Amino acid sequence: MSTTRLTSETAPADRAGAPRRGTLPRRSLKRQFSKENITKVLFVVPAALYILLFFGYPVVKNIVMSLQDYTTKTFFTGEAPWVGIENYVTVISSNLFWPSLINTALFTIGSIAGQFVIGLALAAFFKRRFPLNNFLRSMLLLPWLLPLIVASATWRSILDQDSGILNRFLGTLGIEAVPWLTDPSVALTAVILVNIWIGIPFNVTILYGGLQDIPDELYEAGALDGATGWKAFWHITWPNLRPVVSVVLLLGVVYTLKVLDIILGLTNGGPANATQTLAIRSYQESFVNFEFGVGAAFSNILILISLLFAIIYLRANRRQVDE
Amino acid sequence: MRKRRLTTLLAIAAITPLALTACAGGGGGGQAKGDPDTLTVLDYYNNEPDKTLIQAAIDKCAEELDVTIKRETVPGKDLIQKVLQRSSSKTLPDVLMLDNPDLQEIAATGGLAPLSDYDVDTSGFADGILEAATYEDEVYGLAPTVNTLGLFYNEDLLAAAGVEPPTTWDELKTAAATLTTGDQYGLAFSAIATYEGSWQFLPFMWTNGGDETDLGTPEVAEALQLWVDLVDSGAASKSVLNWSQADVKDQFVAGKAAMMINGPWQIPGLAETPDVKWGTVQVPVNEAGQTPIAPLGGEVWTVPVTGDDEKQAKAASFVECISSDDNQLELATERYTVPTKTELADEYVEAVPTMEAFTEQVANARSRTGQLGEEWPEAATVIYTAIQLALTGQASVEDAFEQASAG
C-alpha cells in the first residue's frame, strides 16, 4: 500500500519539472564519468564477466546446440547444420518424454517431501540438549560427504533382490523379498528413498540453523500464554522458519530436478525405463547416443522448469520484503 | 536508474570482446608438433594387469620402430568424450585405441586415416574384426586380440548334480532348472539397461538366425523367449535386469550361479578364487547342428588424422607392429584374449587350452557394427529396452521389440 501512494504523489511533481529538462543532460553526463560512478562500474565488472563467461556462454551455447544437428562429426569438422526446432519436436514426440516428465515430477516431489519432513523432524529433535548431540549431528552429515557414485553403488548392493542386506533383514521379519530395483512399479520408489537418504543432511543442517535463530524468549512468552508442544511449533516455529524453509525447498527442487548420478548408478533408467527422468534422457541422448542436439533440447526443458521455480521463489521473497 | 544500467551494459560490452579473444588465443596453438620421433598414444587400459601388459607391447614396438612413446590412459567410460574433445581442439593423439563398435562412428567424422594410405597389410585377420574396423570400404584399425562370450560352468556344482555342460537351449533350460536350489540359481547373465545387456543377448539372437537389421522376426523373438523362460521359471534371478557382467561374475564366484554367460576377460578375476573350479563351452544353440555365432569384443588401434603425414606414417607402422604375430600370441596368452589372425588359432589353443571354446567361438564371431555401422547404437538401445520390457512383463515377447523401437 505505502509504495503505491508514494508513486502517485511523485508523479505530478515529475511532470511539473519537465520544462527544466534541457539543462539536465550535461550535468548527468558529467556525473556519469565521475570517479564514484567509474568505481561502481569497476565493482560490477568482475562479477558481470564471471556470469557472462561461466553462465551466459554455456546457456547460450546450449540453446544454440539444441537448434542444430550436433553429432560426433561436429567435433571434428565444426559443422552443425541448423535444424530449427526439429530437436524439440523429436524430444516432445518421443514416447519416453511424458513418462520421463512424470517421473521427474514424482521423483522431485517424493524426494523433497521426504527429505524435508524427516529433515525438519531431526532438526527439531537436535534442538534439544542431550548427550552426544553434537557427535550424532555430525555423523548425520556422512551421506553428504560420500561421493554420489559410491553411495549409489553401495545402495545397489543393499537393495539387491536376492542377497541384498535389506531384503535379508525383511526376510527375518517374515516379509517376502521386495524386487527393489528390478520391478518397474517399485524401482522409482526405491530410487526416491535413496535420494531422500542423501538429501536429509542438507535439510537438517539448514533447518537446524534456522531453528537456532528463533529467539528463546518467543517460546517463553508463548508458554506463558499456553502455547507448548504442537501449538508452539505451529504458531512460533513455523512462521519464524518460513524464510529458511523457502530457501531449502527451492534449492532442493533445483538440485533434485537435475539428479543424475544416483539414478545412473542404481538403475541406469531401467528396469524397462521405469526410472527415466528428463536429466537421464538428456545424458543418454548426449553421451550414449551422441545426439548432442537432442540432449541439449532435453536439458533446456529442464533448465526452463528450474527457472520457473526460481521465479516463484523470487516473487515469494519479494513479497516478504514488502511485508 | 535506467541510465546507470545502460552505463554498466556499455562497460561490459566494451570489455567482453577482450575476454573472448583471450580465450580464443588459447585454443589456436593446438596440434602438438613436438619431436618427430615421439608418438602420443591414447587408450583405456587404465587398470592392472592390462595396463602393464599393454605397456610391455607398446615398449617393444617403440624399440622396434625407434620412437619414443608418450602414453595416456583414461577410464573406458571417458574415452569417447576425450576423443571428441580432442578432435575439436585438434589435439588428437598419434595413435588411438578404440572399442571396436565405436570405430565406425569415429571414422565417419573423418577423424581417422585409412590404413591403406600407409600400405599396412591387413591380410590374414579374421573377417569379423576387419568388418568392425572397416568404414566405407577402407580399413581404419587393427586389433591384436579380441574376445567374445561363452558359457562358464562350475565344475563341482555340475558334477554334484550330474549335469553335463549344455549345448542346446533345451539342455540349457533343463540344466539351469536342475541346478537351481536354495540360494543358488542355475544361470546368471546380464540383461541390464545398457549396451552390455544387448551384447549378452546377441549370441542367442544371432545363433538362432536373428539379425539386427530386422528385429521383428520370429528368430529374434524366440531368443528373447528363452531369456524370459529362464527368468520366469526362476532358473535365473530377476536381478539379471540390473546386473552388469562384473556382477554376473561375482554371483558365479560366490556360488550363487552354477553357470554364467560371460567373457574371457573375467578369467584373471576367476583365478583369484582357485577353489571355484570352472570350465567353458560355446554359447548353447537353439537346435543341435546350428553354429554358435557370438559378438566380437575387443579394441582396435587406429591412426587419427593429425595433419602431420610423416608422423601418421610412423603411427601406422606402430599399429601394424602391435598387431604382429608375436605380439598377438603374447598379448593373447597374458590377457586371455584370442589372436585375430586365424592361422594363429591352433598354436594359441595348444599354449592356452582353457581358451579353446572361446577361440572356436571367435572364428565364427560377428562384429556388432558390421551391418548397421553408425546406426548400431540405436539398434542396441532397442534391443536392451525390449529385453527389459519382456523380462519385467511390460510387453509380450512378440511386442517387445516393436514397443522398444517406438522410442
XYZ file of C-alpha atoms in Angstrom:
730
model
C 0.000 0.000 0.000
C 2.571 2.525 1.050
C 4.566 2.155 -2.146
C 1.643 2.885 -4.446
C 0.777 6.043 -2.555
C 4.338 7.225 -2.876
C 4.455 6.909 -6.648
C 1.133 8.592 -7.191
C 2.389 11.597 -5.204
C 5.665 11.892 -7.030
C 4.232 11.608 -10.499
C 2.755 15.142 -10.767
C 5.949 16.659 -9.392
C 7.850 14.934 -12.142
C 5.583 16.304 -14.794
C 5.916 19.787 -13.390
C 9.682 19.603 -13.593
C 9.601 18.602 -17.259
C 10.308 22.011 -18.845
C 13.583 22.283 -16.973
C 14.913 19.047 -18.531
C 17.015 20.888 -21.109
C 19.804 21.542 -18.669
C 19.891 18.010 -17.301
C 21.949 16.022 -19.885
C 25.193 17.935 -19.428
C 25.065 17.695 -15.731
C 24.258 13.954 -15.821
C 26.972 13.344 -18.398
C 29.466 14.847 -16.057
C 28.029 12.805 -13.254
C 28.302 9.631 -15.311
C 32.031 9.931 -15.609
C 32.534 10.978 -12.046
C 35.060 8.975 -10.099
C 32.367 7.490 -7.971
C 30.473 6.064 -10.895
C 33.535 4.571 -12.522
C 34.366 2.884 -9.246
C 30.843 1.493 -9.132
C 31.192 0.098 -12.632
C 34.549 -1.414 -11.818
C 32.989 -3.221 -8.899
C 30.362 -4.701 -11.173
C 32.694 -5.726 -13.991
C 34.339 -8.800 -12.411
C 31.018 -10.304 -11.382
C 29.444 -9.475 -14.708
C 32.333 -11.005 -16.607
C 32.193 -14.096 -14.471
C 28.469 -14.526 -15.034
C 28.856 -13.931 -18.744
C 31.652 -16.448 -19.163
C 30.525 -19.219 -16.869
C 26.744 -18.888 -17.023
C 25.905 -16.830 -20.082
C 28.156 -18.656 -22.516
C 27.115 -22.229 -21.592
C 23.420 -21.310 -21.596
C 23.624 -19.593 -24.979
C 25.755 -22.409 -26.370
C 23.243 -24.952 -25.093
C 20.348 -23.111 -26.704
C 22.214 -22.851 -29.995
C 23.203 -26.522 -29.794
C 19.594 -27.550 -29.297
C 18.742 -25.893 -32.614
C 21.481 -27.730 -34.509
C 22.141 -31.248 -35.747
C 25.075 -31.597 -33.387
C 26.737 -35.031 -33.556
C 30.159 -36.646 -33.224
C 31.026 -35.311 -36.687
C 30.616 -31.760 -35.447
C 33.547 -32.138 -33.086
C 35.877 -32.897 -35.946
C 34.523 -30.773 -38.785
C 32.953 -27.990 -36.737
C 29.854 -28.236 -38.935
C 26.494 -28.334 -37.207
C 23.616 -27.856 -39.645
C 20.824 -25.614 -38.373
C 17.628 -27.601 -37.888
C 15.410 -25.092 -36.091
C 13.021 -26.642 -33.598
C 13.380 -30.162 -35.027
C 15.218 -31.418 -31.942
C 12.425 -30.137 -29.706
C 9.869 -31.881 -31.903
C 11.892 -35.113 -31.581
C 12.019 -34.693 -27.819
C 8.353 -33.958 -27.247
C 7.079 -36.558 -29.703
C 9.295 -39.326 -28.301
C 7.405 -41.991 -26.377
C 9.624 -41.511 -23.371
C 9.075 -37.763 -22.998
C 5.846 -37.758 -20.986
C 6.753 -40.758 -18.813
C 10.111 -39.177 -18.018
C 8.467 -35.822 -17.291
C 6.034 -37.512 -14.916
C 8.893 -39.471 -13.336
C 10.836 -36.239 -12.889
C 7.837 -34.710 -11.130
C 7.248 -37.765 -8.921
C 10.938 -38.061 -8.140
C 11.205 -34.383 -7.223
C 8.028 -34.194 -5.158
C 8.704 -37.503 -3.404
C 12.308 -36.683 -2.625
C 11.625 -33.146 -1.418
C 8.670 -34.166 0.738
C 10.641 -36.989 2.377
C 13.833 -35.022 2.830
C 12.044 -32.017 4.231
C 9.754 -33.772 6.685
C 12.464 -36.062 8.043
C 14.991 -33.217 7.969
C 12.709 -30.896 9.928
C 11.854 -33.600 12.455
C 15.544 -34.334 13.026
C 16.426 -30.633 13.211
C 13.728 -30.091 15.852
C 14.976 -33.166 17.709
C 18.567 -31.954 17.740
C 17.469 -28.564 19.097
C 17.014 -30.183 22.484
C 20.077 -30.547 24.640
C 21.161 -34.123 25.248
C 24.445 -36.015 25.490
C 26.239 -36.787 22.217
C 24.021 -34.287 20.407
C 26.909 -32.690 18.500
C 28.515 -36.004 17.699
C 25.320 -37.514 16.329
C 24.547 -34.385 14.346
C 27.930 -34.512 12.648
C 27.525 -38.225 11.952
C 24.302 -37.333 10.195
C 26.346 -35.426 7.631
C 28.035 -38.596 6.409
C 25.744 -39.304 3.440
C 26.568 -35.811 2.231
C 30.303 -36.438 2.343
C 30.171 -39.671 0.348
C 30.728 -39.316 -3.390
C 27.354 -39.961 -5.031
C 28.728 -42.753 -7.185
C 29.955 -44.577 -4.069
C 26.627 -44.063 -2.342
C 24.683 -45.405 -5.297
C 26.948 -48.445 -5.705
C 26.521 -49.232 -2.011
C 22.757 -48.839 -2.178
C 22.628 -51.000 -5.273
C 24.080 -53.890 -3.322
C 21.923 -53.138 -0.273
C 18.803 -53.237 -2.460
C 19.765 -56.376 -4.395
C 16.767 -58.656 -4.552
C 18.405 -61.951 -3.573
C 21.415 -61.178 -1.445
C 20.867 -57.519 -0.528
C 21.031 -56.818 3.190
C 17.678 -55.007 3.208
C 15.734 -57.966 1.835
C 17.625 -60.314 4.143
C 16.558 -58.143 7.071
C 12.954 -58.008 5.878
C 13.132 -61.780 5.449
C 13.862 -62.255 9.156
C 10.686 -60.275 9.857
C 8.782 -62.625 7.576
C 8.410 -60.129 4.734
C 8.905 -61.517 1.257
C 11.828 -60.240 -0.816
C 10.974 -56.913 -2.459
C 12.238 -56.510 -6.061
C 13.539 -53.004 -5.257
C 15.432 -52.293 -8.451
C 14.065 -54.941 -10.799
C 10.324 -54.306 -10.746
C 9.146 -51.276 -12.741
C 6.454 -50.496 -10.171
C 8.885 -50.390 -7.227
C 12.091 -49.047 -8.774
C 11.111 -45.374 -8.758
C 10.159 -45.591 -5.086
C 13.492 -47.240 -4.292
C 15.382 -44.531 -6.130
C 13.385 -41.835 -4.307
C 14.146 -43.468 -0.939
C 17.870 -43.417 -1.657
C 17.672 -39.797 -2.749
C 15.825 -38.910 0.456
C 18.658 -40.502 2.431
C 21.158 -38.398 0.525
C 19.173 -35.160 0.947
C 18.472 -35.383 4.673
C 21.832 -33.920 5.858
C 21.362 -30.800 3.744
C 17.845 -30.256 5.089
C 18.840 -30.892 8.691
C 21.813 -28.550 8.518
C 19.954 -25.590 7.058
C 16.777 -26.092 9.101
C 18.772 -26.572 12.302
C 20.484 -23.244 11.594
C 17.082 -21.650 11.088
C 15.752 -23.084 14.350
C 18.764 -21.751 16.258
C 17.925 -18.246 15.056
C 14.472 -18.232 16.669
C 14.872 -16.399 20.000
C 14.087 -18.477 23.070
C 12.115 -15.569 24.527
C 9.373 -16.206 21.999
C 8.882 -19.721 23.322
C 8.999 -18.497 26.928
C 6.400 -15.857 26.217
C 4.335 -18.339 24.261
C 4.490 -20.874 27.064
C 3.001 -18.303 29.418
C 0.038 -17.992 27.074
C -0.308 -21.759 26.929
C 1.457 -22.385 23.591
C 3.528 -25.506 24.094
C 4.289 -28.594 22.019
C 2.445 -28.623 18.690
C 0.915 -25.218 19.326
C 4.355 -23.724 19.884
C 5.566 -25.310 16.680
C 2.620 -24.101 14.651
C 2.443 -20.546 15.985
C 6.071 -19.768 16.770
C 8.476 -22.128 14.995
C 6.769 -22.389 11.625
C 6.159 -18.663 10.952
C 9.710 -17.790 12.031
C 11.202 -20.574 9.987
C 9.384 -19.733 6.773
C 12.177 -17.785 5.022
C 14.602 -20.656 5.689
C 12.025 -23.195 4.554
C 11.526 -21.455 1.226
C 15.286 -21.457 0.592
C 15.582 -25.145 1.497
C 12.669 -26.104 -0.711
C 13.798 -24.079 -3.705
C 17.363 -25.348 -3.576
C 16.046 -28.848 -3.004
C 13.814 -28.681 -6.069
C 16.602 -27.360 -8.278
C 19.069 -29.990 -7.005
C 16.592 -32.824 -7.328
C 15.411 -31.957 -10.832
C 18.887 -32.476 -12.178
C 19.817 -35.620 -10.210
C 21.727 -37.929 -12.498
C 24.436 -39.992 -10.770
C 22.128 -41.674 -8.278
C 19.722 -42.941 -10.914
C 22.522 -43.885 -13.306
C 24.271 -45.800 -10.542
C 21.172 -47.550 -9.251
C 19.151 -48.453 -12.323
C 20.540 -46.631 -15.363
C 16.980 -45.558 -16.181
C 15.672 -49.130 -16.059
C 14.006 -51.525 -15.412
C 12.016 -51.095 -18.606
C 12.502 -47.298 -18.479
C 10.721 -47.060 -15.128
C 13.241 -44.569 -13.731
C 13.794 -42.399 -16.792
C 13.823 -38.714 -15.903
C 14.496 -35.672 -18.067
C 18.065 -35.493 -16.748
C 18.690 -39.155 -17.621
C 17.203 -38.649 -21.088
C 19.455 -35.655 -21.646
C 22.526 -37.592 -20.530
C 21.723 -40.663 -22.602
C 20.937 -38.714 -25.764
C 24.149 -36.712 -25.469
C 26.707 -39.151 -24.148
C 25.342 -42.571 -25.078
C 23.633 -41.917 -28.412
C 25.861 -38.935 -29.263
C 22.815 -36.862 -30.304
C 24.071 -33.707 -28.663
C 21.361 -31.524 -30.203
C 18.531 -33.645 -28.809
C 20.329 -33.911 -25.459
C 20.639 -30.120 -25.330
C 16.923 -29.778 -26.080
C 16.118 -32.055 -23.128
C 18.376 -30.090 -20.807
C 16.926 -26.774 -21.941
C 13.474 -28.001 -20.990
C 14.919 -28.951 -17.616
C 16.531 -25.518 -17.219
C 13.198 -23.896 -18.067
C 11.479 -25.864 -15.309
C 14.196 -24.889 -12.807
C 13.839 -21.281 -13.899
C 10.125 -21.441 -13.219
C 10.814 -22.438 -9.619
C 13.466 -19.738 -9.272
C 10.950 -17.120 -10.396
C 8.340 -18.411 -7.978
C 10.930 -18.179 -5.215
C 11.989 -14.635 -6.145
C 8.369 -13.494 -6.243
C 7.605 -15.071 -2.902
C 10.687 -13.460 -1.434
C 9.923 -10.032 -2.815
C 6.521 -10.171 -1.232
C 8.133 -10.977 2.081
C 10.447 -7.971 1.826
C 7.494 -5.740 1.012
C 5.604 -7.011 4.007
C 18.322 4.408 -12.647
C 17.927 3.361 -16.246
C 20.952 5.396 -17.267
C 23.158 3.709 -14.731
C 22.142 0.306 -16.041
C 22.983 1.487 -19.535
C 26.472 2.514 -18.480
C 27.076 -0.880 -16.913
C 25.944 -2.618 -20.074
C 28.215 -0.423 -22.160
C 31.134 -1.182 -19.889
C 30.509 -4.893 -20.180
C 30.094 -4.661 -23.929
C 33.426 -2.866 -24.157
C 35.279 -5.446 -22.116
C 33.697 -8.690 -23.391
C 35.481 -8.872 -26.753
C 38.793 -8.613 -24.928
C 37.953 -11.572 -22.729
C 36.687 -13.610 -25.642
C 39.722 -13.027 -27.808
C 41.860 -14.032 -24.873
C 40.001 -17.341 -24.783
C 40.273 -17.891 -28.497
C 44.002 -17.332 -28.359
C 44.450 -20.306 -26.059
C 42.890 -22.762 -28.479
C 44.928 -21.806 -31.519
C 48.269 -23.401 -30.818
C 46.688 -26.860 -30.545
C 48.438 -29.521 -32.574
C 51.449 -30.793 -30.735
C 54.129 -30.787 -33.379
C 56.911 -31.609 -30.992
C 59.613 -34.143 -31.586
C 59.110 -36.115 -34.829
C 60.292 -39.290 -33.092
C 57.739 -39.104 -30.311
C 54.321 -40.699 -30.758
C 51.438 -39.987 -28.410
C 49.149 -42.905 -27.579
C 45.692 -42.817 -26.005
C 43.988 -45.970 -24.702
C 41.616 -47.125 -21.976
C 43.643 -49.903 -20.369
C 43.819 -47.991 -17.105
C 43.518 -50.996 -14.782
C 46.007 -53.683 -13.865
C 47.051 -56.144 -15.126
C 46.077 -54.844 -18.606
C 47.848 -51.531 -18.096
C 51.251 -53.139 -17.627
C 50.743 -55.872 -20.225
C 49.794 -53.369 -22.913
C 52.672 -51.126 -21.843
C 55.084 -54.018 -22.476
C 53.726 -54.487 -26.005
C 53.921 -50.752 -26.636
C 57.516 -50.598 -25.397
C 58.509 -53.455 -27.658
C 57.100 -51.699 -30.719
C 58.647 -48.393 -29.664
C 62.024 -50.075 -29.634
C 61.444 -51.786 -32.962
C 60.399 -48.555 -34.653
C 62.945 -46.461 -32.766
C 60.408 -43.954 -31.446
C 59.586 -42.598 -28.021
C 56.028 -43.224 -26.816
C 54.019 -40.887 -24.627
C 51.100 -42.944 -23.415
C 47.930 -41.692 -21.770
C 45.271 -43.979 -20.308
C 41.736 -42.908 -19.403
C 38.820 -44.888 -17.934
C 36.805 -46.744 -20.593
C 33.721 -44.612 -19.997
C 35.572 -41.363 -20.682
C 37.407 -42.349 -23.840
C 34.865 -41.185 -26.434
C 34.282 -37.877 -24.675
C 38.032 -37.381 -24.554
C 38.358 -38.187 -28.259
C 35.574 -35.732 -29.142
C 37.119 -33.005 -27.004
C 40.480 -33.544 -28.553
C 39.207 -33.630 -32.088
C 37.512 -30.274 -31.611
C 40.704 -28.768 -30.175
C 42.804 -30.502 -32.885
C 44.966 -32.303 -30.359
C 44.240 -35.926 -31.246
C 46.961 -38.422 -30.295
C 49.113 -40.049 -32.978
C 47.825 -43.493 -32.093
C 44.332 -44.004 -30.745
C 42.801 -47.152 -29.293
C 39.031 -47.523 -29.748
C 36.490 -50.090 -28.630
C 35.615 -51.846 -31.893
C 31.895 -50.841 -32.093
C 32.919 -47.173 -31.797
C 35.353 -47.226 -34.699
C 32.851 -46.580 -37.482
C 31.261 -43.716 -35.570
C 34.651 -42.028 -35.218
C 35.780 -42.941 -38.751
C 32.592 -41.322 -40.079
C 33.677 -37.987 -38.623
C 36.693 -38.041 -40.933
C 38.977 -38.091 -37.925
C 40.811 -41.309 -38.789
C 43.268 -42.100 -41.576
C 42.656 -45.235 -43.693
C 45.444 -47.757 -43.160
C 45.732 -48.429 -46.904
C 47.266 -44.940 -47.227
C 50.297 -46.350 -45.461
C 50.376 -49.797 -47.083
C 49.515 -51.607 -43.883
C 49.000 -55.297 -44.563
C 45.524 -56.332 -43.370
C 45.513 -59.866 -44.754
C 45.116 -62.910 -42.529
C 42.893 -61.168 -39.973
C 39.541 -62.721 -39.030
C 36.644 -61.344 -41.102
C 34.646 -60.237 -38.077
C 37.278 -57.853 -36.759
C 38.058 -56.418 -40.192
C 34.338 -55.820 -40.662
C 34.241 -53.858 -37.419
C 37.304 -51.848 -38.460
C 36.013 -51.048 -41.937
C 34.118 -47.906 -42.840
C 33.077 -47.265 -46.438
C 35.428 -49.962 -47.793
C 38.516 -48.673 -46.022
C 40.147 -50.418 -43.038
C 40.842 -47.926 -40.256
C 42.247 -50.064 -37.485
C 43.784 -53.341 -36.426
C 43.273 -55.376 -33.289
C 45.984 -57.665 -31.916
C 43.486 -59.762 -29.965
C 39.727 -59.963 -29.462
C 37.269 -61.524 -27.049
C 33.751 -62.891 -27.175
C 31.141 -64.563 -24.997
C 30.843 -68.148 -23.836
C 29.192 -70.240 -21.158
C 31.166 -70.692 -17.947
C 30.113 -73.534 -15.656
C 31.038 -74.514 -12.136
C 32.564 -77.993 -12.496
C 31.872 -79.092 -8.930
C 28.241 -77.996 -8.917
C 27.531 -79.623 -12.267
C 29.258 -82.843 -11.256
C 27.362 -82.963 -7.959
C 24.045 -82.563 -9.778
C 25.084 -84.990 -12.506
C 24.602 -82.341 -15.202
C 26.620 -82.134 -18.412
C 27.509 -78.669 -19.789
C 24.531 -77.744 -22.029
C 24.922 -77.368 -25.786
C 21.328 -76.579 -26.796
C 18.691 -74.239 -25.409
C 16.590 -77.147 -24.150
C 19.571 -78.600 -22.355
C 20.352 -75.142 -21.010
C 16.833 -74.780 -19.577
C 16.861 -78.241 -18.039
C 20.374 -77.845 -16.648
C 19.581 -74.432 -15.207
C 16.398 -75.742 -13.588
C 18.198 -78.765 -12.108
C 20.985 -76.585 -10.761
C 18.603 -74.153 -9.062
C 18.411 -74.967 -5.364
C 18.006 -72.780 -2.337
C 20.203 -69.714 -2.693
C 21.743 -70.960 -5.893
C 20.460 -70.110 -9.355
C 21.170 -72.278 -12.385
C 22.299 -69.472 -14.674
C 23.389 -65.848 -14.475
C 23.606 -63.368 -17.328
C 23.393 -59.625 -17.756
C 20.170 -58.091 -19.068
C 20.997 -54.611 -17.776
C 19.628 -51.483 -19.464
C 22.936 -50.638 -21.172
C 24.797 -51.863 -24.239
C 26.144 -54.662 -22.046
C 22.668 -56.202 -21.959
C 22.373 -56.046 -25.760
C 25.838 -57.554 -26.165
C 24.924 -60.526 -23.973
C 21.739 -61.122 -25.954
C 23.483 -61.184 -29.340
C 24.869 -64.764 -29.231
C 21.347 -66.115 -28.675
C 19.800 -63.865 -31.304
C 22.454 -64.411 -33.983
C 22.830 -68.138 -33.430
C 19.104 -68.515 -33.986
C 19.280 -66.610 -37.265
C 18.044 -63.262 -35.957
C 19.502 -60.069 -37.348
C 19.791 -56.523 -36.063
C 18.575 -55.120 -39.393
C 15.128 -56.589 -38.677
C 14.329 -57.116 -35.032
C 10.725 -58.061 -35.750
C 11.487 -61.609 -36.869
C 10.338 -64.762 -35.021
C 14.005 -65.818 -34.663
C 14.728 -62.775 -32.514
C 11.522 -63.291 -30.525
C 12.460 -66.937 -29.855
C 15.792 -65.887 -28.408
C 14.035 -63.374 -26.156
C 11.527 -66.065 -25.159
C 14.449 -68.191 -23.946
C 15.578 -65.439 -21.589
C 12.020 -64.830 -20.398
C 11.568 -68.566 -19.733
C 14.808 -68.735 -17.775
C 13.826 -65.816 -15.553
C 10.143 -66.711 -15.187
C 10.954 -70.290 -14.228
C 13.241 -68.989 -11.504
C 16.331 -70.653 -13.010
C 17.851 -67.179 -13.377
C 17.392 -64.365 -10.865
C 15.153 -61.412 -11.651
C 18.178 -59.328 -10.731
C 19.680 -60.045 -14.161
C 17.779 -56.860 -15.073
C 20.267 -54.863 -13.045
C 23.432 -56.950 -13.228
C 26.476 -55.834 -15.164
C 28.796 -58.562 -16.407
C 31.079 -57.920 -13.437
C 28.099 -58.547 -11.119
C 27.385 -61.768 -13.006
C 30.954 -62.895 -12.347
C 30.577 -62.052 -8.649
C 27.445 -64.209 -8.446
C 29.273 -67.065 -10.121
C 32.293 -66.777 -7.851
C 30.061 -66.628 -4.766
C 28.466 -69.921 -5.839
C 25.092 -68.232 -6.344
C 25.009 -69.178 -10.004
C 26.114 -72.542 -11.341
C 26.584 -71.245 -14.896
C 27.071 -67.828 -16.431
C 27.288 -66.123 -19.793
C 30.494 -64.107 -19.721
C 33.740 -63.359 -21.491
C 37.358 -64.438 -21.056
C 38.341 -61.055 -19.606
C 36.843 -62.375 -16.342
C 39.414 -65.191 -16.180
C 42.075 -63.202 -14.240
C 39.335 -62.374 -11.715
C 38.243 -66.000 -11.511
C 41.861 -67.008 -10.868
C 41.671 -65.137 -7.548
C 39.318 -67.800 -6.202
C 41.073 -71.065 -7.147
C 38.605 -73.184 -5.146
C 35.893 -72.366 -7.705
C 36.681 -74.836 -10.499
C 35.231 -73.785 -13.802
C 35.105 -74.815 -17.446
C 33.829 -73.130 -20.576
C 31.796 -74.175 -23.596
C 30.411 -72.221 -26.514
C 27.077 -70.486 -26.052
C 24.292 -73.114 -26.482
C 22.393 -73.177 -29.779
C 18.634 -73.462 -30.339
C 18.773 -76.708 -32.297
C 21.677 -79.127 -32.409
C 23.769 -78.550 -35.503
C 23.469 -74.756 -35.548
C 26.718 -72.792 -35.493
C 27.046 -70.605 -32.435
C 27.602 -67.012 -33.522
C 28.773 -64.667 -30.818
C 29.623 -60.967 -30.919
C 33.210 -59.876 -31.232
C 34.650 -57.703 -28.495
C 37.983 -56.022 -28.136
C 39.845 -52.926 -29.081
C 41.291 -51.683 -32.351
C 44.305 -49.394 -32.759
C 43.851 -46.539 -35.206
C 45.706 -43.601 -36.715
C 43.911 -40.271 -36.201
C 44.309 -37.503 -38.762
C 46.696 -35.082 -37.098
C 47.882 -33.300 -40.223
C 51.483 -34.462 -39.814
C 51.852 -37.033 -42.572
C 55.266 -38.269 -41.507
C 54.027 -38.974 -38.006
C 50.869 -40.605 -39.283
C 53.037 -42.993 -41.314
C 55.003 -43.842 -38.182
C 51.771 -44.327 -36.267
C 50.550 -46.704 -38.973
C 53.738 -48.772 -38.609
C 53.117 -48.804 -34.893
C 49.570 -50.125 -35.393
C 50.983 -52.813 -37.683
C 53.656 -53.715 -35.149
C 51.275 -54.032 -32.220
C 49.182 -56.479 -34.265
C 52.176 -58.569 -35.397
C 52.070 -62.333 -34.900
C 54.434 -62.324 -31.926
C 52.547 -59.566 -30.172
C 49.214 -61.260 -30.826
C 50.316 -64.506 -29.215
C 51.951 -62.768 -26.301
C 49.026 -60.466 -25.541
C 46.516 -63.274 -26.073
C 48.314 -65.579 -23.660
C 48.729 -62.948 -20.985
C 45.323 -61.311 -21.260
C 43.153 -64.362 -22.033
C 42.055 -62.949 -25.354
C 42.064 -64.554 -28.791
C 44.562 -63.692 -31.575
C 42.894 -62.030 -34.560
C 44.936 -63.849 -37.185
C 43.083 -67.074 -37.883
C 46.228 -69.057 -38.625
C 47.494 -68.480 -35.072
C 44.494 -70.235 -33.518
C 45.949 -73.759 -33.289
C 49.239 -72.603 -31.849
C 47.375 -70.497 -29.320
C 44.966 -73.204 -28.134
C 47.927 -75.513 -27.688
C 49.599 -72.959 -25.431
C 46.414 -71.959 -23.545
C 43.972 -74.910 -23.566
C 41.416 -73.117 -21.339
C 40.764 -70.733 -24.207
C 39.686 -73.429 -26.643
C 35.942 -72.729 -26.523
C 36.479 -69.004 -26.918
C 38.919 -69.444 -29.782
C 36.376 -71.582 -31.656
C 33.711 -69.043 -30.878
C 35.804 -66.190 -32.291
C 36.293 -67.987 -35.614
C 32.560 -67.521 -36.363
C 32.044 -64.350 -34.359
C 30.393 -61.283 -35.846
C 31.050 -57.635 -35.253
C 28.244 -55.502 -33.880
C 28.702 -52.743 -36.418
C 29.220 -54.952 -39.487
C 25.636 -54.496 -40.712
C 24.488 -51.195 -39.296
C 27.701 -49.221 -38.860
C 26.961 -45.894 -37.185
C 23.336 -46.931 -36.710
C 24.314 -49.724 -34.316
C 23.867 -47.698 -31.067
C 20.197 -47.157 -31.941
C 19.615 -50.865 -32.549
C 21.493 -51.713 -29.342
C 19.222 -49.351 -27.410
C 16.136 -51.005 -28.906
C 17.489 -54.457 -28.017
C 18.157 -53.753 -24.341
C 14.900 -51.867 -23.964
C 12.981 -54.793 -25.484
C 14.759 -57.240 -23.164
C 13.799 -55.125 -20.169
C 10.189 -54.761 -21.313
C 9.833 -58.516 -21.812
C 11.596 -59.606 -18.623
C 9.512 -57.247 -16.486
C 6.308 -58.375 -18.160
C 5.576 -54.893 -19.527
C 5.311 -56.300 -23.028
C 4.934 -59.732 -24.578
C 7.935 -61.205 -26.363
C 6.195 -60.582 -29.709
C 5.502 -56.884 -28.979
C 8.664 -56.033 -27.050
C 10.839 -55.025 -29.977
C 8.131 -53.003 -31.657
C 7.325 -51.190 -28.432
C 11.018 -50.579 -27.746
C 11.712 -49.199 -31.213
C 8.858 -46.714 -30.852
C 11.402 -44.938 -28.613
